[in-house]
PDB file of C-alpha atoms in Angstrom:
ATOM      1  CA  UNK T   1      20.091  57.372 -42.533  1.00 40.00           C
ATOM      2  CA  UNK T   2      21.332  57.973 -46.014  1.00 41.00           C
ATOM      3  CA  UNK T   3      22.060  54.716 -47.815  1.00 47.00           C
ATOM      4  CA  UNK T   4      25.597  54.091 -48.955  1.00 49.00           C
ATOM      5  CA  UNK T   5      26.531  53.369 -52.520  1.00 53.00           C
ATOM      6  CA  UNK T   6      25.758  49.886 -53.915  1.00 54.00           C
ATOM      7  CA  UNK T   7      29.363  48.760 -53.495  1.00 75.00           C
ATOM      8  CA  UNK T   8      29.469  49.495 -49.778  1.00 91.00           C
ATOM      9  CA  UNK T   9      31.377  46.738 -47.945  1.00 94.00           C
ATOM     10  CA  UNK T  10      28.640  45.476 -45.654  1.00 92.00           C
ATOM     11  CA  UNK T  11      28.963  41.689 -45.408  1.00 95.00           C
ATOM     12  CA  UNK T  12      31.657  39.517 -43.819  1.00 96.00           C
ATOM     13  CA  UNK T  13      34.511  39.051 -46.257  1.00 97.00           C
ATOM     14  CA  UNK T  14      33.846  42.274 -48.156  1.00 97.00           C
ATOM     15  CA  UNK T  15      37.133  44.117 -48.723  1.00 97.00           C
ATOM     16  CA  UNK T  16      37.707  47.858 -48.578  1.00 97.00           C
ATOM     17  CA  UNK T  17      39.602  49.456 -51.418  1.00 96.00           C
ATOM     18  CA  UNK T  18      43.341  49.580 -50.710  1.00 97.00           C
ATOM     19  CA  UNK T  19      45.195  52.871 -50.650  1.00 97.00           C
ATOM     20  CA  UNK T  20      48.900  52.838 -51.451  1.00 97.00           C
ATOM     21  CA  UNK T  21      50.909  55.890 -50.474  1.00 97.00           C
ATOM     22  CA  UNK T  22      54.537  56.856 -50.088  1.00 97.00           C
ATOM     23  CA  UNK T  23      55.191  59.144 -47.139  1.00 98.00           C
ATOM     24  CA  UNK T  24      57.659  61.956 -47.793  1.00 97.00           C
ATOM     25  CA  UNK T  25      59.469  64.302 -45.403  1.00 98.00           C
ATOM     26  CA  UNK T  26      57.800  67.213 -47.200  1.00 97.00           C
ATOM     27  CA  UNK T  27      54.453  65.624 -46.387  1.00 97.00           C
ATOM     28  CA  UNK T  28      55.472  65.191 -42.734  1.00 98.00           C
ATOM     29  CA  UNK T  29      56.398  68.879 -42.575  1.00 98.00           C
ATOM     30  CA  UNK T  30      53.132  69.916 -44.234  1.00 97.00           C
ATOM     31  CA  UNK T  31      51.249  67.734 -41.778  1.00 97.00           C
ATOM     32  CA  UNK T  32      53.068  69.268 -38.804  1.00 96.00           C
ATOM     33  CA  UNK T  33      51.949  72.698 -39.924  1.00 96.00           C
ATOM     34  CA  UNK T  34      48.379  71.641 -40.718  1.00 96.00           C
ATOM     35  CA  UNK T  35      47.844  69.718 -37.491  1.00 95.00           C
ATOM     36  CA  UNK T  36      49.966  71.922 -35.244  1.00 93.00           C
ATOM     37  CA  UNK T  37      52.151  68.999 -34.191  1.00 92.00           C
ATOM     38  CA  UNK T  38      55.755  70.182 -34.187  1.00 91.00           C
ATOM     39  CA  UNK T  39      57.245  67.360 -32.132  1.00 89.00           C
ATOM     40  CA  UNK T  40      60.947  67.355 -33.128  1.00 91.00           C
ATOM     41  CA  UNK T  41      60.975  63.577 -33.523  1.00 91.00           C
ATOM     42  CA  UNK T  42      59.170  64.277 -36.828  1.00 93.00           C
ATOM     43  CA  UNK T  43      61.063  67.378 -37.892  1.00 94.00           C
ATOM     44  CA  UNK T  44      64.515  67.704 -36.330  1.00 94.00           C
ATOM     45  CA  UNK T  45      67.098  65.264 -37.746  1.00 96.00           C
ATOM     46  CA  UNK T  46      69.546  65.869 -34.877  1.00 94.00           C
ATOM     47  CA  UNK T  47      66.924  65.240 -32.213  1.00 90.00           C
ATOM     48  CA  UNK T  48      65.557  62.206 -34.039  1.00 93.00           C
ATOM     49  CA  UNK T  49      69.054  60.737 -34.405  1.00 94.00           C
ATOM     50  CA  UNK T  50      69.283  60.473 -30.622  1.00 90.00           C
ATOM     51  CA  UNK T  51      66.027  58.515 -30.287  1.00 89.00           C
ATOM     52  CA  UNK T  52      65.757  54.724 -30.607  1.00 89.00           C
ATOM     53  CA  UNK T  53      64.418  55.262 -34.141  1.00 93.00           C
ATOM     54  CA  UNK T  54      67.661  56.910 -35.230  1.00 94.00           C
ATOM     55  CA  UNK T  55      65.975  59.253 -37.682  1.00 96.00           C
ATOM     56  CA  UNK T  56      62.815  61.258 -38.240  1.00 96.00           C
ATOM     57  CA  UNK T  57      59.513  59.398 -38.247  1.00 96.00           C
ATOM     58  CA  UNK T  58      56.080  60.293 -39.603  1.00 97.00           C
ATOM     59  CA  UNK T  59      53.304  61.299 -37.227  1.00 96.00           C
ATOM     60  CA  UNK T  60      51.090  58.385 -36.209  1.00 96.00           C
ATOM     61  CA  UNK T  61      48.067  60.541 -36.922  1.00 97.00           C
ATOM     62  CA  UNK T  62      49.347  61.138 -40.462  1.00 98.00           C
ATOM     63  CA  UNK T  63      49.391  57.400 -41.062  1.00 98.00           C
ATOM     64  CA  UNK T  64      46.000  57.025 -39.393  1.00 98.00           C
ATOM     65  CA  UNK T  65      44.615  59.674 -41.740  1.00 98.00           C
ATOM     66  CA  UNK T  66      45.121  57.230 -44.610  1.00 98.00           C
ATOM     67  CA  UNK T  67      42.935  54.707 -42.780  1.00 98.00           C
ATOM     68  CA  UNK T  68      40.289  57.395 -42.326  1.00 98.00           C
ATOM     69  CA  UNK T  69      40.498  58.136 -46.057  1.00 97.00           C
ATOM     70  CA  UNK T  70      39.938  54.438 -46.813  1.00 97.00           C
ATOM     71  CA  UNK T  71      36.891  54.414 -44.533  1.00 97.00           C
ATOM     72  CA  UNK T  72      35.531  57.661 -46.010  1.00 96.00           C
ATOM     73  CA  UNK T  73      35.906  56.202 -49.480  1.00 95.00           C
ATOM     74  CA  UNK T  74      34.019  53.034 -48.484  1.00 96.00           C
ATOM     75  CA  UNK T  75      31.387  54.755 -46.351  1.00 96.00           C
ATOM     76  CA  UNK T  76      31.105  58.336 -47.680  1.00 93.00           C
ATOM     77  CA  UNK T  77      28.273  59.405 -45.389  1.00 92.00           C
ATOM     78  CA  UNK T  78      28.439  57.040 -42.461  1.00 95.00           C
ATOM     79  CA  UNK T  79      32.099  57.029 -41.470  1.00 96.00           C
ATOM     80  CA  UNK T  80      31.912  60.623 -40.229  1.00 96.00           C
ATOM     81  CA  UNK T  81      28.424  60.090 -38.785  1.00 96.00           C
ATOM     82  CA  UNK T  82      28.542  57.097 -36.495  1.00 96.00           C
ATOM     83  CA  UNK T  83      31.903  55.495 -37.274  1.00 97.00           C
ATOM     84  CA  UNK T  84      34.514  54.645 -34.691  1.00 98.00           C
ATOM     85  CA  UNK T  85      37.850  52.900 -34.567  1.00 98.00           C
ATOM     86  CA  UNK T  86      40.435  51.552 -32.183  1.00 98.00           C
ATOM     87  CA  UNK T  87      44.014  51.033 -33.338  1.00 98.00           C
ATOM     88  CA  UNK T  88      47.514  50.366 -32.103  1.00 98.00           C
ATOM     89  CA  UNK T  89      50.576  51.923 -33.665  1.00 98.00           C
ATOM     90  CA  UNK T  90      52.885  48.951 -34.165  1.00 97.00           C
ATOM     91  CA  UNK T  91      55.982  50.552 -35.554  1.00 95.00           C
ATOM     92  CA  UNK T  92      57.491  53.743 -36.926  1.00 96.00           C
ATOM     93  CA  UNK T  93      57.048  54.982 -40.473  1.00 98.00           C
ATOM     94  CA  UNK T  94      60.118  56.599 -41.993  1.00 98.00           C
ATOM     95  CA  UNK T  95      59.833  59.163 -44.786  1.00 98.00           C
ATOM     96  CA  UNK T  96      60.351  57.423 -48.108  1.00 98.00           C
ATOM     97  CA  UNK T  97      58.473  54.298 -47.088  1.00 98.00           C
ATOM     98  CA  UNK T  98      55.442  53.110 -49.015  1.00 98.00           C
ATOM     99  CA  UNK T  99      52.352  52.071 -47.098  1.00 98.00           C
ATOM    100  CA  UNK T 100      49.370  49.969 -48.049  1.00 98.00           C
ATOM    101  CA  UNK T 101      46.060  50.019 -46.182  1.00 98.00           C
ATOM    102  CA  UNK T 102      44.054  46.888 -45.506  1.00 98.00           C
ATOM    103  CA  UNK T 103      40.389  46.587 -44.627  1.00 98.00           C
ATOM    104  CA  UNK T 104      37.928  43.721 -44.542  1.00 98.00           C
ATOM    105  CA  UNK T 105      34.508  43.334 -42.948  1.00 98.00           C
ATOM    106  CA  UNK T 106      34.812  40.547 -40.392  1.00 98.00           C
ATOM    107  CA  UNK T 107      31.299  40.520 -38.968  1.00 97.00           C
ATOM    108  CA  UNK T 108      28.087  42.511 -38.882  1.00 96.00           C
ATOM    109  CA  UNK T 109      26.356  43.233 -35.594  1.00 95.00           C
ATOM    110  CA  UNK T 110      22.940  44.690 -34.855  1.00 93.00           C
ATOM    111  CA  UNK T 111      23.314  47.732 -32.591  1.00 89.00           C
ATOM    112  CA  UNK T 112      20.422  50.017 -31.629  1.00 85.00           C
ATOM    113  CA  UNK T 113      18.412  49.075 -34.691  1.00 85.00           C
ATOM    114  CA  UNK T 114      21.255  49.437 -37.154  1.00 88.00           C
ATOM    115  CA  UNK T 115      23.593  46.926 -38.783  1.00 95.00           C
ATOM    116  CA  UNK T 116      27.147  47.812 -37.836  1.00 97.00           C
ATOM    117  CA  UNK T 117      30.050  46.422 -39.831  1.00 97.00           C
ATOM    118  CA  UNK T 118      33.103  45.415 -37.836  1.00 98.00           C
ATOM    119  CA  UNK T 119      36.127  45.908 -40.057  1.00 98.00           C
ATOM    120  CA  UNK T 120      39.665  44.654 -39.526  1.00 98.00           C
ATOM    121  CA  UNK T 121      41.818  47.597 -40.536  1.00 98.00           C
ATOM    122  CA  UNK T 122      45.525  48.031 -40.907  1.00 98.00           C
ATOM    123  CA  UNK T 123      48.469  49.670 -42.572  1.00 98.00           C
ATOM    124  CA  UNK T 124      51.476  47.688 -43.740  1.00 98.00           C
ATOM    125  CA  UNK T 125      54.856  48.489 -45.177  1.00 98.00           C
ATOM    126  CA  UNK T 126      56.112  46.930 -48.386  1.00 96.00           C
ATOM    127  CA  UNK T 127      58.117  44.401 -46.355  1.00 96.00           C
ATOM    128  CA  UNK T 128      54.852  43.183 -44.824  1.00 96.00           C
ATOM    129  CA  UNK T 129      55.428  44.600 -41.345  1.00 97.00           C
ATOM    130  CA  UNK T 130      52.434  46.103 -39.603  1.00 98.00           C
ATOM    131  CA  UNK T 131      52.369  49.810 -38.852  1.00 98.00           C
ATOM    132  CA  UNK T 132      48.773  50.032 -37.641  1.00 98.00           C
ATOM    133  CA  UNK T 133      46.354  47.267 -36.661  1.00 98.00           C
ATOM    134  CA  UNK T 134      42.866  47.540 -35.251  1.00 98.00           C
ATOM    135  CA  UNK T 135      39.152  47.532 -35.811  1.00 98.00           C
ATOM    136  CA  UNK T 136      36.642  50.008 -37.147  1.00 98.00           C
ATOM    137  CA  UNK T 137      32.895  49.961 -36.680  1.00 98.00           C
ATOM    138  CA  UNK T 138      30.589  51.645 -39.171  1.00 97.00           C
ATOM    139  CA  UNK T 139      26.769  51.559 -39.359  1.00 96.00           C
ATOM    140  CA  UNK T 140      25.959  50.232 -42.806  1.00 93.00           C
ATOM    141  CA  UNK T 141      22.175  50.327 -42.911  1.00 82.00           C
ATOM    142  CA  UNK T 142      19.076  50.264 -40.737  1.00 68.00           C
ATOM    143  CA  UNK T 143      17.687  46.927 -39.621  1.00 63.00           C
ATOM    144  CA  UNK T 144      14.194  48.333 -39.901  1.00 60.00           C
ATOM    145  CA  UNK T 145      14.367  51.213 -42.395  1.00 53.00           C
ATOM    146  CA  UNK T 146      11.601  53.796 -41.966  1.00 50.00           C
TER     147      UNK T 146
ATOM    148  CA  UNK J   1      51.890  71.794 -15.479  1.00 74.00           C
ATOM    149  CA  UNK J   2      54.300  68.922 -16.234  1.00 83.00           C
ATOM    150  CA  UNK J   3      52.660  65.612 -17.056  1.00 89.00           C
ATOM    151  CA  UNK J   4      54.332  63.811 -14.164  1.00 87.00           C
ATOM    152  CA  UNK J   5      52.661  66.170 -11.695  1.00 90.00           C
ATOM    153  CA  UNK J   6      49.120  65.503 -12.923  1.00 93.00           C
ATOM    154  CA  UNK J   7      46.853  62.927 -11.359  1.00 94.00           C
ATOM    155  CA  UNK J   8      44.578  60.611 -13.349  1.00 96.00           C
ATOM    156  CA  UNK J   9      41.206  62.310 -13.642  1.00 96.00           C
ATOM    157  CA  UNK J  10      42.750  65.759 -14.100  1.00 95.00           C
ATOM    158  CA  UNK J  11      40.422  67.911 -16.184  1.00 96.00           C
ATOM    159  CA  UNK J  12      42.065  70.327 -18.575  1.00 94.00           C
ATOM    160  CA  UNK J  13      40.467  73.755 -19.069  1.00 94.00           C
ATOM    161  CA  UNK J  14      38.035  73.651 -22.030  1.00 95.00           C
ATOM    162  CA  UNK J  15      39.563  74.767 -25.300  1.00 95.00           C
ATOM    163  CA  UNK J  16      37.873  76.459 -28.234  1.00 97.00           C
ATOM    164  CA  UNK J  17      38.558  74.868 -31.606  1.00 97.00           C
ATOM    165  CA  UNK J  18      37.565  76.214 -35.010  1.00 98.00           C
ATOM    166  CA  UNK J  19      38.905  74.654 -38.196  1.00 98.00           C
ATOM    167  CA  UNK J  20      38.491  76.965 -41.157  1.00 97.00           C
ATOM    168  CA  UNK J  21      37.969  75.864 -44.724  1.00 97.00           C
ATOM    169  CA  UNK J  22      41.580  76.847 -45.502  1.00 97.00           C
ATOM    170  CA  UNK J  23      42.850  74.800 -42.551  1.00 97.00           C
ATOM    171  CA  UNK J  24      40.697  71.834 -43.550  1.00 97.00           C
ATOM    172  CA  UNK J  25      42.050  72.078 -47.086  1.00 97.00           C
ATOM    173  CA  UNK J  26      45.635  72.314 -45.817  1.00 97.00           C
ATOM    174  CA  UNK J  27      45.113  69.206 -43.689  1.00 97.00           C
ATOM    175  CA  UNK J  28      43.566  67.279 -46.592  1.00 97.00           C
ATOM    176  CA  UNK J  29      46.436  68.276 -48.868  1.00 97.00           C
ATOM    177  CA  UNK J  30      49.039  67.327 -46.250  1.00 97.00           C
ATOM    178  CA  UNK J  31      47.645  63.841 -45.713  1.00 96.00           C
ATOM    179  CA  UNK J  32      46.881  63.439 -49.437  1.00 94.00           C
ATOM    180  CA  UNK J  33      43.199  62.725 -48.828  1.00 92.00           C
ATOM    181  CA  UNK J  34      41.514  62.633 -52.232  1.00 87.00           C
ATOM    182  CA  UNK J  35      38.083  61.943 -50.682  1.00 88.00           C
ATOM    183  CA  UNK J  36      38.055  65.186 -48.677  1.00 91.00           C
ATOM    184  CA  UNK J  37      35.611  67.972 -49.450  1.00 93.00           C
ATOM    185  CA  UNK J  38      37.029  70.688 -47.205  1.00 93.00           C
ATOM    186  CA  UNK J  39      34.602  73.356 -48.432  1.00 94.00           C
ATOM    187  CA  UNK J  40      31.719  71.229 -47.126  1.00 95.00           C
ATOM    188  CA  UNK J  41      33.095  69.349 -44.142  1.00 96.00           C
ATOM    189  CA  UNK J  42      36.234  69.081 -42.100  1.00 97.00           C
ATOM    190  CA  UNK J  43      38.074  65.764 -42.636  1.00 97.00           C
ATOM    191  CA  UNK J  44      37.027  63.900 -39.485  1.00 97.00           C
ATOM    192  CA  UNK J  45      40.526  62.923 -38.396  1.00 97.00           C
ATOM    193  CA  UNK J  46      41.634  66.580 -38.668  1.00 97.00           C
ATOM    194  CA  UNK J  47      39.527  67.369 -35.608  1.00 98.00           C
ATOM    195  CA  UNK J  48      41.181  64.668 -33.535  1.00 98.00           C
ATOM    196  CA  UNK J  49      44.654  65.609 -34.766  1.00 97.00           C
ATOM    197  CA  UNK J  50      44.167  69.274 -33.889  1.00 96.00           C
ATOM    198  CA  UNK J  51      42.949  68.422 -30.403  1.00 96.00           C
ATOM    199  CA  UNK J  52      45.728  65.973 -29.652  1.00 95.00           C
ATOM    200  CA  UNK J  53      48.418  68.374 -30.873  1.00 93.00           C
ATOM    201  CA  UNK J  54      47.166  71.044 -28.509  1.00 92.00           C
ATOM    202  CA  UNK J  55      47.304  68.894 -25.414  1.00 91.00           C
ATOM    203  CA  UNK J  56      50.688  67.466 -26.326  1.00 89.00           C
ATOM    204  CA  UNK J  57      51.895  71.045 -26.586  1.00 86.00           C
ATOM    205  CA  UNK J  58      50.193  72.193 -23.366  1.00 87.00           C
ATOM    206  CA  UNK J  59      51.901  69.378 -21.492  1.00 87.00           C
ATOM    207  CA  UNK J  60      55.276  70.580 -22.728  1.00 83.00           C
ATOM    208  CA  UNK J  61      55.842  67.396 -24.690  1.00 85.00           C
ATOM    209  CA  UNK J  62      56.583  69.011 -28.048  1.00 78.00           C
ATOM    210  CA  UNK J  63      59.658  70.984 -27.092  1.00 77.00           C
ATOM    211  CA  UNK J  64      62.337  68.387 -27.717  1.00 75.00           C
ATOM    212  CA  UNK J  65      63.089  67.718 -24.053  1.00 78.00           C
ATOM    213  CA  UNK J  66      61.426  64.326 -24.123  1.00 81.00           C
ATOM    214  CA  UNK J  67      60.635  61.708 -26.732  1.00 83.00           C
ATOM    215  CA  UNK J  68      56.902  61.133 -27.257  1.00 87.00           C
ATOM    216  CA  UNK J  69      55.517  58.068 -29.006  1.00 89.00           C
ATOM    217  CA  UNK J  70      51.881  57.634 -29.955  1.00 92.00           C
ATOM    218  CA  UNK J  71      50.961  54.079 -28.931  1.00 96.00           C
ATOM    219  CA  UNK J  72      47.232  53.705 -29.560  1.00 97.00           C
ATOM    220  CA  UNK J  73      44.209  55.696 -30.599  1.00 98.00           C
ATOM    221  CA  UNK J  74      40.463  55.412 -30.361  1.00 98.00           C
ATOM    222  CA  UNK J  75      38.086  57.774 -32.164  1.00 98.00           C
ATOM    223  CA  UNK J  76      34.358  58.077 -32.647  1.00 98.00           C
ATOM    224  CA  UNK J  77      32.421  60.406 -34.889  1.00 98.00           C
ATOM    225  CA  UNK J  78      28.795  61.427 -34.315  1.00 98.00           C
ATOM    226  CA  UNK J  79      28.330  63.826 -37.202  1.00 97.00           C
ATOM    227  CA  UNK J  80      30.372  65.737 -39.771  1.00 97.00           C
ATOM    228  CA  UNK J  81      31.732  69.154 -38.785  1.00 98.00           C
ATOM    229  CA  UNK J  82      31.452  72.153 -41.098  1.00 97.00           C
ATOM    230  CA  UNK J  83      34.423  74.421 -41.781  1.00 98.00           C
ATOM    231  CA  UNK J  84      34.342  77.379 -39.417  1.00 98.00           C
ATOM    232  CA  UNK J  85      32.034  75.642 -36.946  1.00 98.00           C
ATOM    233  CA  UNK J  86      32.909  76.503 -33.319  1.00 98.00           C
ATOM    234  CA  UNK J  87      33.695  73.497 -31.152  1.00 98.00           C
ATOM    235  CA  UNK J  88      34.879  73.076 -27.607  1.00 98.00           C
ATOM    236  CA  UNK J  89      37.385  70.432 -26.542  1.00 98.00           C
ATOM    237  CA  UNK J  90      36.830  68.914 -23.112  1.00 97.00           C
ATOM    238  CA  UNK J  91      39.749  66.763 -22.106  1.00 96.00           C
ATOM    239  CA  UNK J  92      40.626  64.551 -19.178  1.00 97.00           C
ATOM    240  CA  UNK J  93      43.865  62.826 -18.281  1.00 96.00           C
ATOM    241  CA  UNK J  94      42.403  59.354 -18.046  1.00 97.00           C
ATOM    242  CA  UNK J  95      45.545  57.570 -16.898  1.00 96.00           C
ATOM    243  CA  UNK J  96      49.089  58.572 -16.029  1.00 95.00           C
ATOM    244  CA  UNK J  97      51.608  56.054 -14.728  1.00 95.00           C
ATOM    245  CA  UNK J  98      55.323  55.373 -14.872  1.00 93.00           C
ATOM    246  CA  UNK J  99      56.541  51.903 -15.780  1.00 92.00           C
ATOM    247  CA  UNK J 100      60.124  50.854 -16.394  1.00 89.00           C
ATOM    248  CA  UNK J 101      61.282  54.419 -16.783  1.00 89.00           C
ATOM    249  CA  UNK J 102      58.623  55.438 -19.277  1.00 92.00           C
ATOM    250  CA  UNK J 103      55.443  57.366 -18.620  1.00 94.00           C
ATOM    251  CA  UNK J 104      52.184  56.055 -20.077  1.00 96.00           C
ATOM    252  CA  UNK J 105      49.395  58.607 -20.299  1.00 96.00           C
ATOM    253  CA  UNK J 106      45.926  58.498 -21.817  1.00 97.00           C
ATOM    254  CA  UNK J 107      44.258  61.729 -22.879  1.00 96.00           C
ATOM    255  CA  UNK J 108      40.521  61.491 -23.451  1.00 98.00           C
ATOM    256  CA  UNK J 109      38.927  64.260 -25.498  1.00 98.00           C
ATOM    257  CA  UNK J 110      35.338  65.130 -26.253  1.00 98.00           C
ATOM    258  CA  UNK J 111      34.562  67.606 -29.016  1.00 98.00           C
ATOM    259  CA  UNK J 112      31.219  69.337 -28.492  1.00 98.00           C
ATOM    260  CA  UNK J 113      29.260  71.803 -30.583  1.00 98.00           C
ATOM    261  CA  UNK J 114      27.612  75.025 -29.449  1.00 97.00           C
ATOM    262  CA  UNK J 115      24.511  73.150 -28.292  1.00 98.00           C
ATOM    263  CA  UNK J 116      26.676  70.964 -26.057  1.00 97.00           C
ATOM    264  CA  UNK J 117      26.261  67.853 -28.207  1.00 98.00           C
ATOM    265  CA  UNK J 118      29.327  65.712 -28.748  1.00 98.00           C
ATOM    266  CA  UNK J 119      30.359  65.557 -32.406  1.00 98.00           C
ATOM    267  CA  UNK J 120      33.475  63.436 -31.908  1.00 98.00           C
ATOM    268  CA  UNK J 121      35.468  61.735 -29.197  1.00 98.00           C
ATOM    269  CA  UNK J 122      38.957  60.363 -28.862  1.00 98.00           C
ATOM    270  CA  UNK J 123      41.271  58.572 -26.490  1.00 98.00           C
ATOM    271  CA  UNK J 124      45.016  58.695 -27.087  1.00 97.00           C
ATOM    272  CA  UNK J 125      47.685  56.646 -25.353  1.00 97.00           C
ATOM    273  CA  UNK J 126      51.102  58.263 -25.466  1.00 95.00           C
ATOM    274  CA  UNK J 127      54.412  57.017 -24.102  1.00 93.00           C
ATOM    275  CA  UNK J 128      56.914  59.576 -22.892  1.00 91.00           C
ATOM    276  CA  UNK J 129      60.592  58.673 -22.609  1.00 83.00           C
ATOM    277  CA  UNK J 130      63.316  60.970 -21.349  1.00 70.00           C
ATOM    278  CA  UNK J 131      65.633  61.699 -24.287  1.00 57.00           C
TER     279      UNK J 131
END
């Protein structure tokens, strides 16, 4: 496997670089078009007003894309070639809100001859409430490089 | 067929999926991904997003009749996908149950290349509430 860059988070306690992003309604609409997800809860203010959220919310997969960007930035080659994640969507994101990703290697396991970093990942709002929580797993290097 | 009429284990017909360079670029721009190189590879989460959107739509869950909430997501990536590369989505309704007036359904998708090798996989839990 191709080695990652020297700053690859690969030991317990290593942080991933934080991404801070404000979600806009224009971005939600661009995402709907790009992903083909036209669910009115994201796009139609009248429909959204009748839901428990009371207004339009961003797509969960739009928020998760920021986590994927964080992982791509940390593991440019390996995230898309052996990475996996498992997350829960904890709460809605409303357009205009600013989000901050979190990521920290919590342990490193040996799996099929490779060291795999287990990473606590998340997305939080400015008020500290969780939007996404979960774990990612990314192979960071071979145990026995050829 | 409406979601409530489908049994767990239902296999959806395979779907062709091709994400062009322009579509990959549009996705990267929409999510604001500054790490993306859409001329070389499709942003990995774009594949999952495209697949999930299709099945949500096929199930009639994107028409404003019901409220759909995305509750959890699992993804795995085996290798990067090139723009324009033909893929096939094989999807199964892994679970489908009603609890306290809401329907909880898990859609499991496998994205395979032309040689039949899986390039990515995903499992999505959605909650459907009557609006």
